Amino acid sequence: MQYQSTRDSRLRVSASEAIVRGLAPQSGLFVPETFPQADLDAWKHLSYPELAQKMLAGFLTDYSADFLKQATEATYGSAFGGKAGRTVKVQDGLYSLELWHGPTCAFKDYALQLMPKLLVEAKHNLNRTETTRILVATSGDTGKAALAGYAGLEGIEISVFYPNAGTSEIQRLQMVTQTGENVQVYAVEGNFDDAQTGVKRVFADETVAAELEKRNIRLSSANSINWGRLAPQIVYYFYAYFRLAEQGAVAWGEPVDFCVPTGNFGDILAGYYAKQMGLPVGKLVCASNKNNVLTDFIRTGTYDARRTFYKTTSPSMDILISSNLERLLYHVSGSSEKVAAWMQELAQTGKYTVDVETLAKIQQNFAAGFAGDEEGAAEIRARFEQDRYLCDTHTAVAFRVAETCRSAAPMVVLSTASPFKFPRDVLAALGTQAPESDFAAMSALTEATGEEAPVSLRQLDKLPVRFTEVIAPDAIRAAALR
Ligand SMILES: *Cc1c(COP(=O)(O)O)cnc(C)c1O
């Protein structure tokens, strides 16, 4: 299996190469040239680690079977407390795929607990001996999940850039208390797009690469633009489908719809990949918050980022430039020339419009909707009062949007974070006056709902803060060169 660039389809690299490089030249993204076909009957009874191994083997063809077996077992066994891919019934026909039972309580653990192992092995496969310096722009959850995945790994350094005042208190503390000699954490003035644009600019800057090369350091990315981030996310779509089939919630081979709280379009794109591999997926519903650039795009074919950026109670979805959409555009248009032109237009004018054939193919697979903070809050309350199901602010957006996009098929909402990561907003949604501190709010949330907060979150305020630096977006370059 080879990988192509979304901006130059003539390029061909191995999986190891795609993972080590992160980005293709001219800011292109690596995509698989074909989709390996799933053997649903053979896969349906596999454990989560076994399923991950089988699925990844089709994409990571230059990795040994032994390595994949050992890496998937080490990642998805005990680290997820036996709850990897847990799917909970909320109502008849409505399910929650709880993706937050990993070490940092967000779905990004699925990719970021495995990806570091994939990177170390890729360097080994390619006989590379340089130091890999990973730069991560994060709106909150990626940062901690990446730090937790990479901390202490040999031959790797990681620097995380998060928007100052753009994350929850808990998200920030999760990052700035991270241990490990090979980690750095910076707050960046501005919003997530400022941090992400700054990091992308460093990746595109050849003088940075040249300077680091003299020190035998090579830059890489842990953002969801890296193929090693995306591939592991395909697994849980299959796993959830098999669990629904097992319970008789869906007839074998009949479709299931998925509704995904979306920011950078990585999680939902993995669902599209699952469908391309033969999983019976009906609609993939793209749920956005008030930053609804994707809703408009999927409905009209015009992507227009020239709009107000809102800070919402679902900060991991506060995004105006949704990077992984580029991959979808490449798959449906089949043209790296078109994609390169659209992306250039976006960079220069802030918008682009796709052709009607491309839009039609997108609409065959995707539906879209959005919900504001108040609707999300009403949803948290409704799900708890009616169904005794407690969800976080991101998941709530998806539950709300899912209601407007139901078909005859069962609907699975991807639940992307523990409600205890955003305890103040969740409490307020339940109609309880939220205390100032996240930690008091966690206890109050337990009291109000009877749900236990994860231990890793409860103990955060007792850990020493290691990182306090706030930098301007322009200073990301200098930080990357340290
Ligand atoms: C990252 C994140 C999302 C968005 O996922 P994308 O892959 O960027 O679309 C949604 N919810 C939570 C809690 C997240 O951390």
Short mmCIF file of C-alpha atoms and ligand atoms in Angstrom, two decimals:
data_model
loop_
_atom_site.label_atom_id
_atom_site.label_comp_id
_atom_site.label_asym_id
_atom_site.label_seq_id
_atom_site.Cartn_x
_atom_site.Cartn_y
_atom_site.Cartn_z
CA MET A 1 0.00 0.00 0.00
CA GLN A 2 1.39 3.36 -1.06
CA TYR A 3 0.33 6.87 -0.05
CA GLN A 4 -0.30 9.81 -2.36
CA SER A 5 -0.34 13.52 -1.69
CA THR A 6 -3.64 15.41 -1.94
CA ARG A 7 -1.75 18.13 -3.83
CA ASP A 8 0.30 15.93 -6.14
CA SER A 9 -1.07 12.48 -6.94
CA ARG A 10 2.14 11.45 -8.70
CA LEU A 11 3.97 11.24 -5.38
CA ARG A 12 4.14 7.75 -3.85
CA VAL A 13 5.49 6.93 -0.39
CA SER A 14 5.28 3.99 2.02
CA ALA A 15 3.19 4.08 5.21
CA SER A 16 6.34 4.51 7.31
CA GLU A 17 7.42 7.43 5.16
CA ALA A 18 3.97 9.08 5.38
CA ILE A 19 3.99 8.76 9.17
CA VAL A 20 7.54 10.05 9.62
CA ARG A 21 6.93 13.01 7.32
CA GLY A 22 3.46 14.01 8.58
CA LEU A 23 2.89 16.51 5.76
CA ALA A 24 3.58 16.04 2.06
CA PRO A 25 5.40 18.78 0.05
CA GLN A 26 3.44 22.02 -0.60
CA SER A 27 1.35 21.32 2.52
CA GLY A 28 -0.33 18.31 0.90
CA LEU A 29 -1.75 15.52 3.06
CA PHE A 30 -0.93 11.85 2.64
CA VAL A 31 -3.83 9.58 1.71
CA PRO A 32 -3.96 5.85 0.93
CA GLU A 33 -4.09 5.12 -2.81
CA THR A 34 -6.74 2.40 -2.28
CA PHE A 35 -8.97 1.14 0.53
CA PRO A 36 -8.35 -2.43 1.70
CA GLN A 37 -11.64 -4.34 1.86
CA ALA A 38 -12.89 -5.48 5.25
CA ASP A 39 -13.82 -9.11 5.93
CA LEU A 40 -16.85 -8.35 8.09
CA ASP A 41 -17.69 -11.97 8.87
CA ALA A 42 -14.17 -12.75 9.97
CA TRP A 43 -13.82 -9.56 11.99
CA LYS A 44 -17.11 -9.41 13.86
CA HIS A 45 -16.06 -11.46 16.88
CA LEU A 46 -12.58 -9.98 17.33
CA SER A 47 -11.55 -8.16 20.49
CA TYR A 48 -10.76 -4.46 20.11
CA PRO A 49 -6.97 -5.00 19.95
CA GLU A 50 -7.37 -7.86 17.45
CA LEU A 51 -9.66 -5.80 15.26
CA ALA A 52 -7.22 -2.88 15.34
CA GLN A 53 -4.43 -5.21 14.32
CA LYS A 54 -6.36 -6.68 11.36
CA MET A 55 -7.53 -3.29 10.16
CA LEU A 56 -4.17 -1.59 10.42
CA ALA A 57 -2.40 -4.45 8.67
CA GLY A 58 -4.25 -3.50 5.47
CA PHE A 59 -2.97 0.07 5.59
CA LEU A 60 0.45 -0.25 7.22
CA THR A 61 1.82 -2.85 4.85
CA ASP A 62 5.48 -2.18 5.61
CA TYR A 63 5.00 -2.89 9.33
CA SER A 64 5.52 -6.43 10.60
CA ALA A 65 2.56 -8.46 11.85
CA ASP A 66 4.42 -9.05 15.12
CA PHE A 67 4.85 -5.36 15.70
CA LEU A 68 1.18 -4.58 14.99
CA LYS A 69 0.00 -7.34 17.29
CA GLN A 70 2.17 -6.23 20.16
CA ALA A 71 1.46 -2.49 19.65
CA THR A 72 -2.32 -2.85 19.44
CA GLU A 73 -2.42 -5.13 22.49
CA ALA A 74 -0.26 -2.73 24.50
CA THR A 75 -2.43 0.22 23.43
CA TYR A 76 -6.03 -0.97 23.57
CA GLY A 77 -5.85 -3.57 26.31
CA SER A 78 -5.62 -2.36 29.88
CA ALA A 79 -4.94 1.34 29.04
CA PHE A 80 -8.62 1.70 28.19
CA GLY A 81 -9.78 -0.21 31.23
CA GLY A 82 -11.41 -2.87 29.06
CA LYS A 83 -13.77 -0.22 27.68
CA ALA A 84 -12.27 0.42 24.24
CA GLY A 85 -15.11 0.93 21.77
CA ARG A 86 -17.79 0.80 24.47
CA THR A 87 -21.22 1.43 22.96
CA VAL A 88 -24.12 2.33 25.26
CA LYS A 89 -27.81 2.37 24.42
CA VAL A 90 -29.35 5.77 25.17
CA GLN A 91 -32.80 5.17 23.67
CA ASP A 92 -34.25 2.71 21.18
CA GLY A 93 -32.29 3.28 17.99
CA LEU A 94 -29.93 5.80 19.58
CA TYR A 95 -26.50 4.81 20.86
CA SER A 96 -23.43 6.49 22.32
CA LEU A 97 -20.00 5.28 21.30
CA GLU A 98 -18.00 6.34 24.37
CA LEU A 99 -14.52 7.14 23.21
CA TRP A 100 -13.21 8.66 26.43
CA HIS A 101 -12.18 5.70 28.55
CA GLY A 102 -8.49 6.19 27.73
CA PRO A 103 -5.82 7.82 29.90
CA THR A 104 -6.66 11.49 29.08
CA CYS A 105 -10.47 11.06 28.92
CA ALA A 106 -10.87 12.19 25.28
CA PHE A 107 -11.27 10.25 22.05
CA LYS A 108 -7.89 11.43 20.82
CA ASP A 109 -6.29 8.75 23.01
CA TYR A 110 -7.32 6.15 20.43
CA ALA A 111 -4.89 7.63 17.95
CA LEU A 112 -2.33 9.19 20.23
CA GLN A 113 -1.67 6.18 22.41
CA LEU A 114 -0.82 4.18 19.27
CA MET A 115 0.73 6.75 16.94
CA PRO A 116 3.97 7.23 18.96
CA LYS A 117 4.64 3.52 18.66
CA LEU A 118 3.93 3.72 14.92
CA LEU A 119 6.39 6.58 14.58
CA VAL A 120 9.23 4.90 16.49
CA GLU A 121 8.71 1.76 14.39
CA ALA A 122 8.53 3.77 11.14
CA LYS A 123 11.95 5.28 11.89
CA HIS A 124 13.23 1.80 12.58
CA ASN A 125 11.73 0.53 9.28
CA LEU A 126 13.43 3.37 7.41
CA ASN A 127 16.75 3.08 9.29
CA ARG A 128 16.45 6.66 10.49
CA THR A 129 18.52 7.76 13.45
CA GLU A 130 17.70 11.48 13.73
CA THR A 131 15.76 13.05 16.59
CA THR A 132 12.10 13.66 15.71
CA ARG A 133 10.74 16.93 17.00
CA ILE A 134 6.97 16.91 17.07
CA LEU A 135 5.04 20.17 16.94
CA VAL A 136 1.38 20.11 17.93
CA ALA A 137 -1.19 22.85 17.68
CA THR A 138 -4.10 21.98 19.96
CA SER A 139 -7.48 23.35 20.88
CA GLY A 140 -7.17 21.39 24.11
CA ASP A 141 -7.56 17.64 23.91
CA THR A 142 -4.93 16.78 21.31
CA GLY A 143 -2.23 18.46 23.36
CA LYS A 144 -2.63 16.31 26.42
CA ALA A 145 -3.28 13.14 24.48
CA ALA A 146 -0.11 13.73 22.42
CA LEU A 147 1.97 14.60 25.48
CA ALA A 148 0.78 11.44 27.22
CA GLY A 149 1.56 9.35 24.14
CA TYR A 150 5.04 10.72 23.41
CA ALA A 151 6.42 11.51 26.88
CA GLY A 152 9.61 9.64 27.63
CA LEU A 153 10.00 8.06 24.17
CA GLU A 154 13.53 7.58 22.88
CA GLY A 155 14.57 9.80 19.94
CA ILE A 156 11.46 11.98 20.15
CA GLU A 157 10.79 15.49 21.46
CA ILE A 158 7.38 17.13 21.59
CA SER A 159 6.31 20.79 21.78
CA VAL A 160 2.64 21.63 22.26
CA PHE A 161 1.06 25.01 21.44
CA TYR A 162 -2.41 25.77 22.84
CA PRO A 163 -4.52 28.95 22.61
CA ASN A 164 -4.11 30.97 25.79
CA ALA A 165 -7.51 31.11 27.51
CA GLY A 166 -8.92 28.90 24.75
CA THR A 167 -9.09 25.68 26.79
CA SER A 168 -10.82 24.60 29.97
CA GLU A 169 -8.95 24.82 33.28
CA ILE A 170 -8.74 21.05 33.35
CA GLN A 171 -7.43 20.80 29.80
CA ARG A 172 -4.79 23.41 30.57
CA LEU A 173 -3.71 21.70 33.80
CA GLN A 174 -3.55 18.35 32.04
CA MET A 175 -0.98 19.86 29.67
CA VAL A 176 1.10 22.10 31.91
CA THR A 177 1.56 19.35 34.52
CA GLN A 178 2.83 16.82 31.98
CA THR A 179 5.98 15.02 33.12
CA GLY A 180 8.88 13.92 30.94
CA GLU A 181 12.24 15.39 29.87
CA ASN A 182 11.28 15.46 26.18
CA VAL A 183 8.14 17.65 26.44
CA GLN A 184 7.52 21.44 26.11
CA VAL A 185 4.20 23.27 26.44
CA TYR A 186 3.46 26.85 25.30
CA ALA A 187 0.36 29.05 25.54
CA VAL A 188 -0.09 31.09 22.34
CA GLU A 189 -1.84 34.47 22.26
CA GLY A 190 -4.93 34.17 20.06
CA ASN A 191 -7.31 31.37 19.17
CA PHE A 192 -6.75 27.84 17.91
CA ASP A 193 -6.51 28.93 14.28
CA ASP A 194 -3.70 31.34 15.22
CA ALA A 195 -1.80 28.50 16.89
CA GLN A 196 -2.48 26.07 14.05
CA THR A 197 -1.56 28.58 11.35
CA GLY A 198 1.66 29.42 13.21
CA VAL A 199 2.63 25.76 13.45
CA LYS A 200 1.75 25.10 9.80
CA ARG A 201 3.92 28.04 8.79
CA VAL A 202 6.88 26.55 10.67
CA PHE A 203 6.36 23.23 8.87
CA ALA A 204 6.36 25.02 5.52
CA ASP A 205 9.47 27.11 6.36
CA GLU A 206 12.50 25.55 4.70
CA THR A 207 14.92 27.65 6.73
CA VAL A 208 13.63 26.01 9.92
CA ALA A 209 14.10 22.54 8.46
CA ALA A 210 17.63 23.41 7.27
CA GLU A 211 18.62 24.84 10.64
CA LEU A 212 17.33 21.78 12.49
CA GLU A 213 18.89 19.38 10.04
CA LYS A 214 22.33 20.67 11.05
CA ARG A 215 21.49 19.43 14.54
CA ASN A 216 20.16 16.10 13.20
CA ILE A 217 16.58 17.00 14.15
CA ARG A 218 13.58 16.48 11.88
CA LEU A 219 10.16 18.02 12.39
CA SER A 220 7.01 15.96 12.43
CA SER A 221 3.36 16.44 13.32
CA ALA A 222 0.98 14.73 15.71
CA ASN A 223 -2.03 16.74 14.55
CA SER A 224 -4.78 14.79 12.86
CA ILE A 225 -3.20 15.70 9.54
CA ASN A 226 -0.72 12.84 10.17
CA TRP A 227 -1.87 9.56 8.64
CA GLY A 228 -0.80 7.76 11.82
CA ARG A 229 -3.47 9.72 13.67
CA LEU A 230 -6.28 8.90 11.29
CA ALA A 231 -5.85 5.20 10.66
CA PRO A 232 -6.47 4.03 14.25
CA GLN A 233 -9.77 5.94 14.34
CA ILE A 234 -11.33 3.76 11.65
CA VAL A 235 -11.36 0.79 14.00
CA TYR A 236 -14.08 1.94 16.40
CA TYR A 237 -16.65 2.43 13.65
CA PHE A 238 -16.34 -1.27 12.86
CA TYR A 239 -16.28 -2.25 16.50
CA ALA A 240 -19.45 -0.27 17.27
CA TYR A 241 -21.24 -1.75 14.26
CA PHE A 242 -20.38 -5.28 15.37
CA ARG A 243 -21.66 -4.58 18.90
CA LEU A 244 -24.97 -3.25 17.54
CA ALA A 245 -25.31 -6.28 15.29
CA GLU A 246 -24.54 -8.60 18.22
CA GLN A 247 -27.34 -6.99 20.28
CA GLY A 248 -29.76 -7.27 17.36
CA ALA A 249 -29.96 -3.48 17.13
CA VAL A 250 -29.11 -3.69 13.44
CA ALA A 251 -29.66 -6.55 11.02
CA TRP A 252 -26.36 -7.86 9.67
CA GLY A 253 -25.40 -5.89 6.58
CA GLU A 254 -28.00 -3.14 7.11
CA PRO A 255 -26.67 0.41 7.51
CA VAL A 256 -26.01 2.39 10.67
CA ASP A 257 -25.77 6.21 10.73
CA PHE A 258 -23.08 7.95 12.75
CA CYS A 259 -23.18 11.50 14.09
CA VAL A 260 -19.79 12.99 14.88
CA PRO A 261 -18.94 16.16 16.82
CA THR A 262 -16.53 17.68 14.34
CA GLY A 263 -13.65 20.14 14.37
CA ASN A 264 -10.73 19.25 12.14
CA PHE A 265 -12.78 16.58 10.30
CA GLY A 266 -10.46 13.73 11.33
CA ASP A 267 -12.86 11.65 13.38
CA ILE A 268 -15.68 11.77 10.84
CA LEU A 269 -13.30 11.16 7.94
CA ALA A 270 -12.32 7.89 9.62
CA GLY A 271 -16.02 6.95 9.34
CA TYR A 272 -15.90 7.66 5.61
CA TYR A 273 -12.84 5.41 5.37
CA ALA A 274 -14.70 2.66 7.24
CA LYS A 275 -17.47 2.96 4.66
CA GLN A 276 -14.98 2.79 1.79
CA MET A 277 -13.65 -0.42 3.33
CA GLY A 278 -17.11 -1.97 3.17
CA LEU A 279 -18.71 -1.20 6.52
CA PRO A 280 -22.48 -0.66 6.07
CA VAL A 281 -22.59 3.03 6.95
CA GLY A 282 -25.63 5.09 5.97
CA LYS A 283 -25.15 8.78 6.59
CA LEU A 284 -22.22 10.36 8.35
CA VAL A 285 -23.66 13.37 10.12
CA CYS A 286 -21.20 16.22 10.64
CA ALA A 287 -22.16 18.09 13.82
CA SER A 288 -20.73 21.56 14.38
CA ASN A 289 -21.18 24.20 17.06
CA LYS A 290 -21.75 27.89 16.28
CA ASN A 291 -18.54 27.81 14.21
CA ASN A 292 -20.60 26.15 11.50
CA VAL A 293 -18.38 26.53 8.45
CA LEU A 294 -18.67 22.79 7.71
CA THR A 295 -22.48 22.79 7.94
CA ASP A 296 -22.60 25.49 5.28
CA PHE A 297 -20.03 23.72 3.15
CA ILE A 298 -21.76 20.34 3.17
CA ARG A 299 -25.10 21.98 2.40
CA THR A 300 -23.92 24.39 -0.33
CA GLY A 301 -20.47 23.42 -1.62
CA THR A 302 -18.99 26.77 -0.62
CA TYR A 303 -16.37 26.78 2.11
CA ASP A 304 -16.21 30.29 3.49
CA ALA A 305 -13.86 30.85 6.43
CA ARG A 306 -14.38 34.64 6.33
CA ARG A 307 -16.62 34.74 9.37
CA THR A 308 -16.57 35.55 13.05
CA PHE A 309 -14.76 33.05 15.22
CA TYR A 310 -16.81 32.11 18.28
CA LYS A 311 -15.52 30.72 21.54
CA THR A 312 -18.03 28.10 22.61
CA THR A 313 -18.55 25.59 25.39
CA SER A 314 -17.29 22.90 22.98
CA PRO A 315 -13.79 24.37 22.43
CA SER A 316 -12.33 21.35 20.63
CA MET A 317 -14.76 22.13 17.80
CA ASP A 318 -13.93 25.85 17.64
CA ILE A 319 -12.28 25.68 14.26
CA LEU A 320 -12.68 27.62 11.02
CA ILE A 321 -10.07 25.86 8.89
CA SER A 322 -10.86 22.18 9.02
CA SER A 323 -7.69 20.52 7.76
CA ASN A 324 -8.82 16.97 7.05
CA LEU A 325 -11.60 18.08 4.72
CA GLU A 326 -8.86 18.33 2.12
CA ARG A 327 -8.52 14.55 2.19
CA LEU A 328 -12.22 14.06 1.52
CA LEU A 329 -12.06 16.52 -1.37
CA TYR A 330 -9.23 14.51 -2.87
CA HIS A 331 -11.08 11.19 -2.58
CA VAL A 332 -14.35 12.46 -4.04
CA SER A 333 -12.96 14.73 -6.76
CA GLY A 334 -10.14 12.36 -7.67
CA SER A 335 -8.00 15.32 -8.64
CA SER A 336 -4.97 16.70 -6.84
CA GLU A 337 -4.99 19.66 -9.28
CA LYS A 338 -8.49 20.63 -8.18
CA VAL A 339 -7.63 20.21 -4.50
CA ALA A 340 -4.46 22.26 -4.83
CA ALA A 341 -6.43 25.03 -6.57
CA TRP A 342 -9.18 25.07 -3.92
CA MET A 343 -6.66 25.16 -1.10
CA GLN A 344 -4.76 27.96 -2.77
CA GLU A 345 -7.98 29.90 -3.16
CA LEU A 346 -8.78 29.31 0.50
CA ALA A 347 -5.35 30.58 1.54
CA GLN A 348 -5.60 33.66 -0.69
CA THR A 349 -9.27 34.64 -0.47
CA GLY A 350 -10.64 32.75 2.54
CA LYS A 351 -13.14 30.75 0.48
CA TYR A 352 -13.68 28.31 -2.37
CA THR A 353 -16.57 26.51 -4.06
CA VAL A 354 -16.39 22.92 -5.26
CA ASP A 355 -17.94 21.69 -8.51
CA VAL A 356 -21.42 20.12 -8.54
CA GLU A 357 -20.18 16.53 -9.04
CA THR A 358 -17.90 16.81 -6.02
CA LEU A 359 -20.68 18.29 -3.90
CA ALA A 360 -23.11 15.56 -4.97
CA LYS A 361 -20.67 12.85 -3.93
CA ILE A 362 -20.13 14.53 -0.57
CA GLN A 363 -23.89 14.79 0.00
CA GLN A 364 -24.35 11.11 -0.83
CA ASN A 365 -22.28 10.28 2.22
CA PHE A 366 -22.62 13.22 4.58
CA ALA A 367 -25.34 15.26 6.23
CA ALA A 368 -24.64 18.26 8.44
CA GLY A 369 -26.10 20.41 11.17
CA PHE A 370 -25.06 22.65 14.03
CA ALA A 371 -26.14 23.56 17.53
CA GLY A 372 -25.32 26.61 19.63
CA ASP A 373 -24.27 26.55 23.28
CA GLU A 374 -27.82 26.91 24.58
CA GLU A 375 -29.16 24.10 22.45
CA GLY A 376 -26.23 21.95 23.56
CA ALA A 377 -26.96 22.72 27.20
CA ALA A 378 -30.65 21.86 26.74
CA GLU A 379 -29.54 18.58 25.18
CA ILE A 380 -27.28 17.67 28.12
CA ARG A 381 -30.24 18.23 30.41
CA ALA A 382 -32.73 16.37 28.23
CA ARG A 383 -30.49 13.32 27.85
CA PHE A 384 -29.87 13.22 31.57
CA GLU A 385 -33.45 13.82 32.68
CA GLN A 386 -35.10 11.61 30.07
CA ASP A 387 -32.48 8.89 29.56
CA ARG A 388 -30.24 9.16 32.65
CA TYR A 389 -27.37 9.57 30.21
CA LEU A 390 -24.70 12.13 31.09
CA CYS A 391 -22.67 13.60 28.22
CA ASP A 392 -20.16 16.39 27.73
CA THR A 393 -20.61 19.61 25.75
CA HIS A 394 -19.12 18.26 22.49
CA THR A 395 -21.18 15.10 22.53
CA ALA A 396 -24.27 17.19 23.32
CA VAL A 397 -23.86 19.10 20.05
CA ALA A 398 -23.89 15.79 18.22
CA PHE A 399 -26.95 14.46 20.09
CA ARG A 400 -28.80 17.62 19.17
CA VAL A 401 -27.85 17.51 15.51
CA ALA A 402 -28.54 13.75 15.37
CA GLU A 403 -32.19 14.42 16.22
CA THR A 404 -32.61 16.52 13.09
CA CYS A 405 -30.91 13.97 10.83
CA ARG A 406 -32.51 10.67 11.82
CA SER A 407 -33.28 8.07 9.16
CA ALA A 408 -34.79 4.60 9.63
CA ALA A 409 -31.31 3.32 10.53
CA PRO A 410 -29.96 3.18 14.09
CA MET A 411 -27.95 6.28 14.98
CA VAL A 412 -24.63 6.10 16.82
CA VAL A 413 -23.40 9.35 18.34
CA LEU A 414 -19.65 9.48 18.87
CA SER A 415 -19.07 10.65 22.44
CA THR A 416 -15.70 12.36 22.32
CA ALA A 417 -14.97 13.51 25.87
CA SER A 418 -15.80 12.65 29.45
CA PRO A 419 -18.39 15.02 30.94
CA PHE A 420 -15.92 15.56 33.77
CA LYS A 421 -13.52 17.35 31.42
CA PHE A 422 -16.02 20.23 31.21
CA PRO A 423 -17.71 19.99 34.61
CA ARG A 424 -18.76 23.65 34.97
CA ASP A 425 -20.61 23.80 31.68
CA VAL A 426 -22.18 20.39 32.23
CA LEU A 427 -23.36 21.38 35.71
CA ALA A 428 -24.76 24.67 34.47
CA ALA A 429 -26.61 22.78 31.74
CA LEU A 430 -28.19 20.57 34.40
CA GLY A 431 -29.47 23.73 36.07
CA THR A 432 -27.08 23.70 39.01
CA GLN A 433 -25.11 26.80 39.94
CA ALA A 434 -21.53 25.86 38.99
CA PRO A 435 -18.71 26.68 41.43
CA GLU A 436 -15.79 28.81 40.12
CA SER A 437 -13.24 26.03 40.09
CA ASP A 438 -13.37 23.01 37.80
CA PHE A 439 -12.41 20.81 40.70
CA ALA A 440 -15.23 21.87 42.98
CA ALA A 441 -17.47 21.49 39.93
CA MET A 442 -16.31 17.89 39.44
CA SER A 443 -17.40 17.00 42.97
CA ALA A 444 -20.67 18.87 42.52
CA LEU A 445 -21.29 17.00 39.27
CA THR A 446 -20.77 13.68 41.02
CA GLU A 447 -23.19 14.76 43.69
CA ALA A 448 -25.80 15.87 41.17
CA THR A 449 -25.61 12.79 38.94
CA GLY A 450 -24.08 9.93 40.91
CA GLU A 451 -21.40 9.53 38.19
CA GLU A 452 -17.78 9.18 39.34
CA ALA A 453 -15.10 11.52 37.94
CA PRO A 454 -12.08 9.76 36.42
CA VAL A 455 -9.18 9.58 38.89
CA SER A 456 -6.72 11.12 36.42
CA LEU A 457 -8.82 14.31 36.38
CA ARG A 458 -9.60 14.49 40.08
CA GLN A 459 -5.94 14.57 41.07
CA LEU A 460 -4.80 17.24 38.61
CA ASP A 461 -4.80 20.18 41.02
CA LYS A 462 -2.28 18.36 43.21
CA LEU A 463 0.38 18.09 40.49
CA PRO A 464 3.17 20.68 40.05
CA VAL A 465 2.75 23.12 37.11
CA ARG A 466 5.83 22.85 34.88
CA PHE A 467 5.02 25.24 31.99
CA THR A 468 3.87 28.87 32.22
CA GLU A 469 5.24 30.55 29.06
CA VAL A 470 2.85 32.63 26.90
CA ILE A 471 4.14 33.48 23.42
CA ALA A 472 2.92 35.42 20.37
CA PRO A 473 2.06 33.38 17.25
CA ASP A 474 5.18 34.85 15.60
CA ALA A 475 7.32 33.31 18.31
CA ILE A 476 6.28 29.73 17.46
CA ARG A 477 9.14 29.61 14.95
CA ALA A 478 11.74 30.47 17.59
CA ALA A 479 10.21 27.97 20.02
CA ALA A 480 10.39 25.28 17.34
CA LEU A 481 14.10 26.04 16.83
CA ARG A 482 15.10 25.77 20.47
C1 LIG B 1 -10.82 16.88 18.82
C2 LIG B 1 -12.18 16.79 19.34
C3 LIG B 1 -13.31 16.84 18.50
C4 LIG B 1 -13.18 17.06 17.01
O1 LIG B 1 -12.56 15.99 16.34
P1 LIG B 1 -11.96 16.21 14.87
O2 LIG B 1 -11.31 14.94 14.53
O3 LIG B 1 -10.98 17.35 15.00
O4 LIG B 1 -13.10 16.57 13.99
C5 LIG B 1 -14.56 16.69 19.07
N1 LIG B 1 -14.72 16.53 20.40
C6 LIG B 1 -13.67 16.49 21.24
C7 LIG B 1 -13.92 16.34 22.70
C8 LIG B 1 -12.37 16.61 20.74
O5 LIG B 1 -11.35 16.57 21.58
#
